[in-house]
Short mmCIF file of C-alpha atoms and ligand atoms in Angstrom, two decimals:
data_model
loop_
_atom_site.label_atom_id
_atom_site.label_comp_id
_atom_site.label_asym_id
_atom_site.label_seq_id
_atom_site.Cartn_x
_atom_site.Cartn_y
_atom_site.Cartn_z
CA MET A 1 -0.02 0.14 -0.05
CA LEU A 2 1.32 4.13 -0.56
CA ILE A 3 -0.10 6.87 1.13
CA GLN A 4 0.30 9.44 -1.00
CA ASN A 5 0.85 13.26 0.05
CA GLY A 6 0.13 13.54 3.26
CA ASN A 7 1.52 15.58 6.79
CA VAL A 8 3.07 12.62 8.85
CA VAL A 9 3.69 12.82 12.52
CA PHE A 10 6.40 11.66 13.48
CA LEU A 11 7.97 11.54 17.39
CA ASN A 12 9.33 15.08 17.16
CA GLU A 13 8.14 16.84 13.71
CA VAL A 14 5.00 16.98 10.66
CA LYS A 15 6.32 16.05 7.76
CA LYS A 16 4.77 15.77 4.23
CA ALA A 17 5.95 12.78 3.34
CA ASP A 18 4.69 9.12 1.62
CA ILE A 19 4.10 6.13 3.16
CA ARG A 20 4.77 2.58 1.97
CA THR A 21 3.86 -0.77 3.67
CA GLU A 22 3.78 -3.81 2.69
CA GLY A 23 2.66 -6.92 4.00
CA ARG A 24 2.76 -5.66 8.46
CA TYR A 25 4.90 -3.30 8.18
CA VAL A 26 5.51 -0.24 6.88
CA THR A 27 9.09 -0.94 4.44
CA GLN A 28 9.91 2.97 2.68
CA ILE A 29 9.12 6.72 3.62
CA ALA A 30 10.38 9.13 1.26
CA ASP A 31 9.91 12.76 0.04
CA SER A 32 7.87 11.09 -2.62
CA LEU A 33 6.92 7.15 -3.69
CA THR A 34 6.22 6.11 -7.16
CA PRO A 35 2.96 3.17 -7.24
CA LEU A 36 3.81 -0.50 -8.18
CA ALA A 37 1.77 -2.11 -10.63
CA GLY A 38 -0.91 -2.88 -8.64
CA GLU A 39 -0.01 -1.26 -5.62
CA GLU A 40 -3.40 0.02 -3.74
CA VAL A 41 -3.08 4.12 -3.36
CA ILE A 42 -4.09 6.12 -0.14
CA ASP A 43 -4.16 10.00 -1.48
CA ALA A 44 -3.95 11.59 2.24
CA THR A 45 -3.67 15.47 0.24
CA SER A 46 -4.50 17.79 3.10
CA ARG A 47 -4.82 14.74 5.79
CA TYR A 48 -2.63 14.13 8.53
CA VAL A 49 -1.70 10.56 8.82
CA PHE A 50 -0.91 9.86 12.80
CA PRO A 51 0.21 6.10 14.24
CA GLY A 52 -2.46 4.49 15.14
CA LEU A 53 -4.28 5.30 18.28
CA ILE A 54 -3.23 3.11 21.31
CA ASP A 55 -6.15 2.54 24.03
CA MET A 56 -4.65 1.49 27.29
CA HIS A 57 -7.83 1.58 29.06
CA VAL A 58 -11.35 0.54 28.04
CA HIS A 59 -14.16 -1.84 28.91
CA LEU A 60 -15.56 -4.08 26.24
CA ARG A 61 -17.71 -5.86 28.53
CA GLU A 62 -17.13 -9.69 26.70
CA PRO A 63 -17.93 -12.06 28.44
CA GLY A 64 -20.20 -11.12 30.75
CA PHE A 65 -22.11 -8.65 29.50
CA GLU A 66 -22.34 -7.73 26.36
CA GLY A 67 -25.88 -6.15 26.67
CA LYS A 68 -23.61 -3.43 27.30
CA GLU A 69 -20.87 -3.34 24.77
CA ASP A 70 -18.39 -7.22 22.93
CA ILE A 71 -15.78 -7.75 21.19
CA ALA A 72 -17.04 -7.01 18.14
CA SER A 73 -18.59 -3.80 18.87
CA GLY A 74 -16.60 -2.45 20.64
CA SER A 75 -13.60 -3.33 18.43
CA ALA A 76 -15.02 -1.48 15.20
CA ALA A 77 -16.04 1.23 17.57
CA ALA A 78 -12.14 1.38 18.15
CA VAL A 79 -11.56 1.64 14.54
CA LYS A 80 -13.81 4.15 13.95
CA GLY A 81 -12.21 6.00 16.46
CA GLY A 82 -8.40 5.63 14.86
CA PHE A 83 -7.62 3.29 17.37
CA THR A 84 -5.34 -0.01 16.22
CA GLN A 85 -4.68 -1.51 19.29
CA ILE A 86 -6.62 -1.51 23.09
CA CYS A 87 -6.13 -2.89 26.55
CA CYS A 88 -9.11 -4.54 28.31
CA MET A 89 -10.38 -4.02 32.11
CA PRO A 90 -11.31 -6.95 33.06
CA ASN A 91 -14.35 -6.36 35.12
CA THR A 92 -16.07 -9.05 33.04
CA ASN A 93 -18.19 -11.70 33.90
CA PRO A 94 -16.24 -14.47 34.79
CA VAL A 95 -13.83 -12.08 36.00
CA THR A 96 -10.74 -11.51 33.82
CA ASP A 97 -8.06 -13.70 36.55
CA ASN A 98 -7.65 -16.32 35.01
CA ALA A 99 -6.24 -17.61 31.65
CA VAL A 100 -8.96 -19.38 29.60
CA VAL A 101 -10.40 -15.76 29.60
CA VAL A 102 -7.56 -13.85 28.72
CA SER A 103 -6.86 -16.56 26.25
CA TYR A 104 -10.47 -16.59 24.99
CA ILE A 105 -10.41 -12.24 24.48
CA ILE A 106 -8.00 -13.17 22.37
CA ASN A 107 -9.41 -16.00 20.04
CA ARG A 108 -12.60 -13.61 20.06
CA ALA A 109 -10.51 -10.80 19.31
CA LYS A 110 -8.50 -12.59 15.93
CA GLU A 111 -12.58 -14.04 14.94
CA VAL A 112 -13.49 -10.36 14.58
CA ASN A 113 -10.17 -9.09 13.69
CA LEU A 114 -10.96 -5.31 13.00
CA CYS A 115 -7.55 -4.14 15.98
CA LYS A 116 -6.06 -5.32 18.13
CA VAL A 117 -7.37 -6.16 21.60
CA ARG A 118 -4.62 -7.17 24.78
CA PRO A 119 -6.85 -8.09 27.46
CA ILE A 120 -5.30 -6.62 30.88
CA GLY A 121 -5.76 -8.92 33.49
CA ALA A 122 -7.50 -8.88 37.50
CA ILE A 123 -4.59 -7.61 40.06
CA THR A 124 -6.63 -10.68 42.21
CA ALA A 125 -9.12 -13.52 42.41
CA GLY A 126 -12.50 -12.19 41.30
CA GLU A 127 -11.84 -8.68 41.49
CA ASN A 128 -12.45 -9.37 45.20
CA GLY A 129 -9.47 -7.87 46.42
CA GLU A 130 -8.15 -10.71 48.52
CA ALA A 131 -5.67 -13.80 46.97
CA LEU A 132 -3.42 -12.45 44.14
CA ALA A 133 -4.83 -13.83 41.07
CA ALA A 134 -3.29 -16.40 38.35
CA ILE A 135 -0.99 -13.66 37.50
CA GLY A 136 1.74 -15.76 35.25
CA LYS A 137 -0.55 -17.94 34.13
CA MET A 138 -2.01 -14.94 32.74
CA LYS A 139 0.97 -13.17 31.41
CA GLN A 140 1.66 -16.99 29.38
CA ALA A 141 -1.30 -16.11 27.78
CA GLY A 142 -1.31 -12.93 26.52
CA ALA A 143 -2.52 -10.05 29.13
CA VAL A 144 0.08 -7.03 28.60
CA ALA A 145 -1.07 -5.43 32.38
CA LEU A 146 -2.65 -6.01 35.51
CA SER A 147 -5.66 -4.10 36.71
CA ASP A 148 -8.60 -4.14 39.02
CA ASP A 149 -10.78 -1.30 37.04
CA GLY A 150 -13.90 -0.47 38.85
CA LYS A 151 -12.83 -1.41 42.18
CA PRO A 152 -8.92 -0.54 44.40
CA VAL A 153 -7.34 -2.97 45.87
CA MET A 154 -7.75 -1.57 49.07
CA ASN A 155 -5.17 -4.05 51.07
CA SER A 156 -1.61 -2.64 50.51
CA GLN A 157 0.19 -5.89 51.28
CA ILE A 158 -2.24 -7.06 48.44
CA MET A 159 -1.09 -4.00 46.54
CA ARG A 160 2.47 -4.96 47.36
CA LEU A 161 2.52 -8.47 46.42
CA ALA A 162 0.96 -7.71 43.33
CA MET A 163 3.97 -4.69 42.20
CA GLU A 164 6.33 -7.03 42.87
CA TYR A 165 4.79 -9.82 41.44
CA ALA A 166 4.06 -8.53 38.75
CA SER A 167 8.15 -7.70 38.38
CA ASP A 168 8.40 -10.62 38.43
CA PHE A 169 6.46 -10.89 34.74
CA ASP A 170 7.43 -8.12 32.99
CA LEU A 171 3.82 -6.53 33.84
CA ILE A 172 2.86 -3.66 35.40
CA CYS A 173 0.18 -2.75 37.78
CA LEU A 174 -2.56 -0.05 37.09
CA SER A 175 -4.20 1.89 39.66
CA HIS A 176 -7.59 2.85 39.73
CA CYS A 177 -7.24 4.99 42.50
CA GLU A 178 -10.29 4.91 45.36
CA ASP A 179 -10.68 4.79 48.66
CA LYS A 180 -13.59 2.09 49.47
CA ASN A 181 -14.16 3.55 52.85
CA LEU A 182 -13.71 6.76 52.06
CA LEU A 183 -15.95 6.87 49.55
CA ASN A 184 -19.15 6.87 51.31
CA GLY A 185 -21.74 5.87 48.81
CA GLY A 186 -20.63 9.10 46.96
CA PHE A 187 -21.06 9.58 42.85
CA VAL A 188 -20.80 13.27 41.90
CA ASN A 189 -17.39 15.48 42.46
CA GLU A 190 -17.79 16.94 46.57
CA GLY A 191 -17.87 20.71 45.86
CA ARG A 192 -20.32 23.73 45.96
CA ASN A 193 -22.45 21.81 42.70
CA SER A 194 -22.99 18.84 45.28
CA THR A 195 -24.30 21.13 47.64
CA ILE A 196 -26.52 22.82 44.86
CA THR A 197 -28.19 19.00 43.63
CA GLY A 198 -28.05 16.78 46.89
CA LEU A 199 -26.32 15.21 45.21
CA LYS A 200 -24.04 12.74 46.94
CA GLY A 201 -20.27 13.91 47.21
CA ILE A 202 -17.35 12.13 45.94
CA SER A 203 -13.94 14.03 47.83
CA ARG A 204 -10.47 14.56 46.25
CA ALA A 205 -9.09 12.61 48.77
CA VAL A 206 -10.57 8.92 48.57
CA GLU A 207 -8.64 9.29 44.89
CA ASP A 208 -5.57 11.78 46.56
CA ILE A 209 -4.89 8.48 49.08
CA MET A 210 -4.51 6.37 47.01
CA ILE A 211 -2.13 7.78 45.14
CA ALA A 212 -0.03 8.53 47.48
CA ARG A 213 -0.74 5.33 49.06
CA GLU A 214 0.86 3.89 45.10
CA ILE A 215 3.57 6.31 44.81
CA CYS A 216 4.34 5.43 48.31
CA LEU A 217 4.53 1.55 47.18
CA ALA A 218 6.69 2.28 43.90
CA GLN A 219 8.85 3.92 46.11
CA ALA A 220 9.51 1.71 48.37
CA LEU A 221 10.24 -0.58 46.23
CA ASP A 222 12.10 0.85 43.50
CA LEU A 223 9.06 -1.03 40.65
CA PRO A 224 6.72 0.56 38.61
CA VAL A 225 3.05 1.23 39.07
CA HIS A 226 0.86 3.39 36.75
CA ILE A 227 -2.25 5.84 38.26
CA CYS A 228 -5.13 5.48 36.55
CA HIS A 229 -7.95 8.12 35.16
CA VAL A 230 -6.48 11.42 37.57
CA SER A 231 -8.89 13.57 38.02
CA THR A 232 -8.12 16.24 40.74
CA TYR A 233 -5.73 19.02 40.87
CA SER A 234 -4.23 17.64 44.16
CA GLY A 235 -2.93 14.45 41.64
CA VAL A 236 -1.56 15.40 39.42
CA GLN A 237 0.10 17.93 41.70
CA MET A 238 1.77 14.25 43.60
CA ILE A 239 2.54 12.54 40.68
CA ARG A 240 4.26 15.91 39.12
CA ASP A 241 7.12 15.44 42.39
CA ALA A 242 7.23 11.87 42.59
CA LYS A 243 8.51 11.47 38.54
CA LYS A 244 10.87 14.27 40.00
CA ASN A 245 12.19 12.10 43.00
CA GLY A 246 12.62 9.36 40.10
CA VAL A 247 9.37 6.71 41.22
CA LYS A 248 8.58 5.21 38.57
CA VAL A 249 5.17 6.25 38.33
CA THR A 250 3.32 6.72 35.11
CA ALA A 251 -0.28 8.15 34.65
CA GLU A 252 -3.51 8.77 32.27
CA SER A 253 -6.35 11.14 32.32
CA CYS A 254 -9.09 11.13 30.11
CA PRO A 255 -11.12 13.28 27.79
CA HIS A 256 -14.25 14.44 30.09
CA TYR A 257 -11.82 15.47 33.20
CA VAL A 258 -9.80 17.92 29.96
CA ALA A 259 -12.97 19.21 28.71
CA LEU A 260 -15.43 19.71 31.64
CA THR A 261 -16.09 20.13 35.17
CA ASP A 262 -18.52 19.15 37.11
CA ASP A 263 -21.73 22.17 35.93
CA ILE A 264 -22.25 19.14 33.85
CA ILE A 265 -24.12 17.88 36.95
CA LEU A 266 -27.41 20.74 37.55
CA SER A 267 -28.42 19.11 34.43
CA PHE A 268 -28.95 15.84 36.88
CA ASP A 269 -28.14 13.64 32.82
CA THR A 270 -26.60 10.81 33.58
CA ASN A 271 -24.44 10.67 31.26
CA THR A 272 -22.28 13.40 33.57
CA LYS A 273 -21.41 10.30 35.84
CA VAL A 274 -18.23 8.59 35.85
CA ASN A 275 -16.25 7.35 38.34
CA PRO A 276 -13.97 9.53 39.24
CA PRO A 277 -15.98 12.20 39.02
CA VAL A 278 -15.50 15.11 36.90
CA ARG A 279 -14.18 17.86 38.86
CA GLU A 280 -14.17 21.59 39.53
CA GLU A 281 -12.02 24.24 37.29
CA LYS A 282 -8.98 23.84 38.99
CA ASP A 283 -9.29 20.34 38.20
CA ARG A 284 -9.55 20.76 34.59
CA GLN A 285 -6.99 23.63 34.22
CA ALA A 286 -4.44 21.28 36.83
CA ILE A 287 -5.02 17.30 34.02
CA ILE A 288 -4.27 19.62 30.89
CA ALA A 289 -1.06 21.43 33.08
CA GLY A 290 0.26 17.95 33.51
CA ILE A 291 -0.98 16.48 30.15
CA ALA A 292 1.28 19.30 28.20
CA ASP A 293 4.37 18.99 30.67
CA GLY A 294 4.14 15.24 30.66
CA THR A 295 3.23 14.57 34.77
CA ILE A 296 0.55 13.14 32.18
CA ASP A 297 2.18 10.10 30.79
CA CYS A 298 -1.35 8.72 28.74
CA ILE A 299 -5.28 9.76 27.26
CA VAL A 300 -7.29 6.83 27.34
CA THR A 301 -11.31 6.84 26.68
CA ASP A 302 -12.14 4.79 30.14
CA HIS A 303 -15.03 3.59 27.10
CA ALA A 304 -17.28 2.15 29.63
CA PRO A 305 -20.18 1.83 27.14
CA HIS A 306 -23.42 1.03 29.17
CA LYS A 307 -27.36 -0.23 28.83
CA ALA A 308 -29.21 2.44 27.52
CA THR A 309 -31.91 0.99 31.54
CA ASP A 310 -28.35 1.15 32.69
CA LYS A 311 -28.72 4.99 32.77
CA ASN A 312 -31.96 6.13 32.43
CA VAL A 313 -32.93 6.34 36.46
CA GLU A 314 -32.42 8.37 38.77
CA TYR A 315 -28.87 9.76 39.04
CA ALA A 316 -27.49 7.77 42.13
CA GLN A 317 -28.84 4.26 40.55
CA ALA A 318 -27.42 4.67 37.47
CA ALA A 319 -24.28 3.46 36.00
CA PHE A 320 -21.07 5.10 36.28
CA GLY A 321 -19.34 5.01 32.47
CA ILE A 322 -19.08 7.14 29.03
CA SER A 323 -18.20 5.84 26.01
CA GLY A 324 -16.03 7.39 24.39
CA LEU A 325 -14.22 5.44 21.97
CA GLU A 326 -15.54 6.93 18.62
CA THR A 327 -14.94 10.92 20.61
CA SER A 328 -11.87 10.86 22.30
CA PHE A 329 -9.65 12.02 18.99
CA ALA A 330 -11.66 15.04 17.89
CA LEU A 331 -12.18 16.07 22.09
CA CYS A 332 -8.51 15.77 21.96
CA TYR A 333 -7.69 17.56 19.69
CA THR A 334 -10.39 20.37 19.77
CA TYR A 335 -9.06 20.68 23.76
CA LEU A 336 -5.62 20.47 23.39
CA ALA A 337 -4.38 20.85 19.49
CA GLU A 338 -5.72 22.76 19.04
CA PRO A 339 -5.88 25.64 20.75
CA GLY A 340 -2.48 24.51 21.22
CA VAL A 341 -1.55 23.02 24.74
CA LEU A 342 -0.06 20.20 22.54
CA THR A 343 1.79 19.65 19.38
CA LEU A 344 0.72 17.23 16.81
CA PRO A 345 3.24 14.52 17.51
CA GLU A 346 2.71 15.54 21.42
CA LEU A 347 -0.56 14.27 21.07
CA ALA A 348 0.85 11.38 19.09
CA ARG A 349 3.17 11.07 22.11
CA ARG A 350 -0.34 11.24 24.28
CA MET A 351 -2.61 8.28 22.61
CA SER A 352 -0.46 5.81 20.81
CA TYR A 353 3.50 6.11 21.77
CA ASN A 354 3.88 6.28 25.43
CA PRO A 355 0.85 4.10 25.94
CA ALA A 356 3.60 1.83 24.17
CA LYS A 357 6.18 2.42 25.50
CA ILE A 358 4.40 1.24 29.05
CA LEU A 359 3.29 -1.73 28.42
CA HIS A 360 5.89 -3.30 25.93
CA LEU A 361 3.08 -2.81 22.69
CA GLU A 362 4.31 -2.71 19.55
CA GLY A 363 3.24 0.59 17.21
CA GLY A 364 3.01 4.17 18.98
CA GLU A 365 5.48 5.13 15.80
CA ILE A 366 5.88 6.08 12.23
CA ALA A 367 8.67 4.82 10.98
CA GLU A 368 10.71 1.98 8.71
CA GLY A 369 10.30 -1.33 9.40
CA LYS A 370 8.16 -0.82 12.25
CA VAL A 371 4.13 -2.57 12.51
CA ALA A 372 1.80 -0.07 9.70
CA ASP A 373 -0.51 0.65 12.63
CA LEU A 374 -2.37 4.27 11.54
CA MET A 375 -4.27 6.99 10.75
CA ILE A 376 -5.33 9.26 8.98
CA ALA A 377 -6.98 11.93 9.61
CA ASP A 378 -8.59 15.45 8.75
CA LEU A 379 -8.26 17.77 10.77
CA SER A 380 -9.99 20.78 9.53
CA LYS A 381 -13.54 18.76 9.56
CA GLU A 382 -15.78 19.85 11.54
CA TRP A 383 -18.66 17.54 13.38
CA THR A 384 -20.84 17.27 15.61
CA ILE A 385 -21.65 13.88 18.11
CA ASP A 386 -24.46 11.90 18.05
CA SER A 387 -24.52 9.41 20.16
CA ALA A 388 -27.09 7.79 17.74
CA SER A 389 -24.58 7.97 14.93
CA PHE A 390 -22.06 5.35 17.43
CA VAL A 391 -21.59 1.99 16.80
CA SER A 392 -20.14 1.15 20.07
CA LYS A 393 -23.22 -0.18 21.70
CA GLY A 394 -22.67 2.02 24.72
CA LYS A 395 -24.58 5.60 23.57
CA ASN A 396 -24.01 6.84 27.45
CA THR A 397 -22.60 10.21 26.80
CA PRO A 398 -21.71 13.80 27.95
CA PHE A 399 -20.63 14.70 24.71
CA ASN A 400 -24.18 14.51 22.87
CA GLY A 401 -24.24 17.77 20.33
CA TYR A 402 -20.97 19.00 21.60
CA THR A 403 -19.08 20.36 17.88
CA VAL A 404 -15.77 19.04 17.44
CA ARG A 405 -12.88 19.21 15.09
CA GLY A 406 -10.92 16.56 13.98
CA ALA A 407 -12.45 13.31 11.77
CA VAL A 408 -10.26 9.68 11.39
CA GLU A 409 -11.12 9.20 8.14
CA CYS A 410 -9.48 5.48 8.12
CA THR A 411 -7.12 2.92 10.89
CA ILE A 412 -4.97 1.19 9.14
CA VAL A 413 -4.07 -2.05 10.90
CA ASP A 414 -1.01 -4.53 10.33
CA GLY A 415 -0.80 -2.90 6.57
CA LYS A 416 -4.87 -3.43 6.05
CA VAL A 417 -7.53 -1.29 6.00
CA LYS A 418 -10.13 -2.02 8.74
CA TYR A 419 -11.94 1.67 9.21
CA SER A 420 -12.48 4.14 5.82
CA ALA A 421 -15.12 6.84 6.41
O1 DOR B 1 -17.32 4.89 35.34
C1 DOR B 1 -16.38 3.97 35.37
N1 DOR B 1 -17.33 3.26 34.85
N2 DOR B 1 -15.63 3.79 36.66
C2 DOR B 1 -14.99 2.16 36.46
O2 DOR B 1 -13.70 2.32 37.16
C3 DOR B 1 -15.70 1.83 36.09
C4 DOR B 1 -16.11 1.58 34.51
C5 DOR B 1 -17.12 0.42 34.46
O3 DOR B 1 -16.65 -0.09 33.68
O4 DOR B 1 -17.95 1.17 33.81
ZN1 ZN B 2 -11.01 3.05 37.58
ZN1 ZN B 3 -11.97 1.83 34.34
#
């Protein structure tokens, strides 16, 4: 395949170039390449060619909750969103805490054959927080990381053992930071808006205490840890300081923490309900600054699809989560790249290169000899988010009706077109 005339987003620059792929790989990059006989040609004139996006935090719901999403619908949403590789969280039913479920997900994803699906194994059996899961067997079966996401690992000794055991298998623990006891039934940010609405608040400390603990463990053990979905200004501060002190901590945040504040809960729309909750303007600004200076390494979706019946209930009863795969790139472009917070190479690092590095995955950059996982976008195109057009089963988004810029036009996985607008 030959991709001609595109603006190619390399690690440190954007440059017009032609890209040739053969089989699974990028084999040639040059100012101008002539099509070979029989070669498929994609005209990328005035378009941008990115490394395929990598989302290290999604919920695909299969096995067990296929009414919310399954590997086929989630993969379709991923390639539509420009993702060539996604890592799926283990809060399935049964929980992905053993090699059989890991293998099942890998095999099903291969049948679906859209994007690469990398399972994340549970830290503890059943995500119960009590005993370690079958970590070695899951690694052998193809798990790329460990997490009890959806739940915290409250027992610090279990978390310590998990980090030690994980490192023996060259895996990293991804921590859902939430002090279950301090949570006390909260479900929105604790502050002025929780007071106004009477909705029960979650203080920043619920998240920050666990971020602090993970930093302490990483420092004490000199082992890596990754902080999931950072939502607080104070969490960003702690992670920045820890990194300065040489602690092996990495972190992610999500488009909703970049684009929204808890003013949206005044609508009582349950599509705004997510865990951790969207917070205040000072948190939003700190998340943006953290993404800009690299304190926050990655932008993930935390794609959490739910059924209409999970959301069409009283706010307190509604499920937590946002369906994010089909809006992430445009939101990140609109809120981070277009305003100049991130250059395009920096955006590509947050959404592709850094997750690949943290989890030791292939992909993440466009270069000769690298895998041909690519995404082509029209950055001038403006469009309006409409959840009815989602291919994900989860139509739950607080961004319905938002006008954004940046449209994914083509997603290429292993040198094959898997999505074309
Ligand atoms: O909003 C969320 N949804 N946060 C989580 O931690 C879990 C996730 C889910 O699985 O729905
Ligand atoms: Zn989580
Ligand atoms: Zn999650």
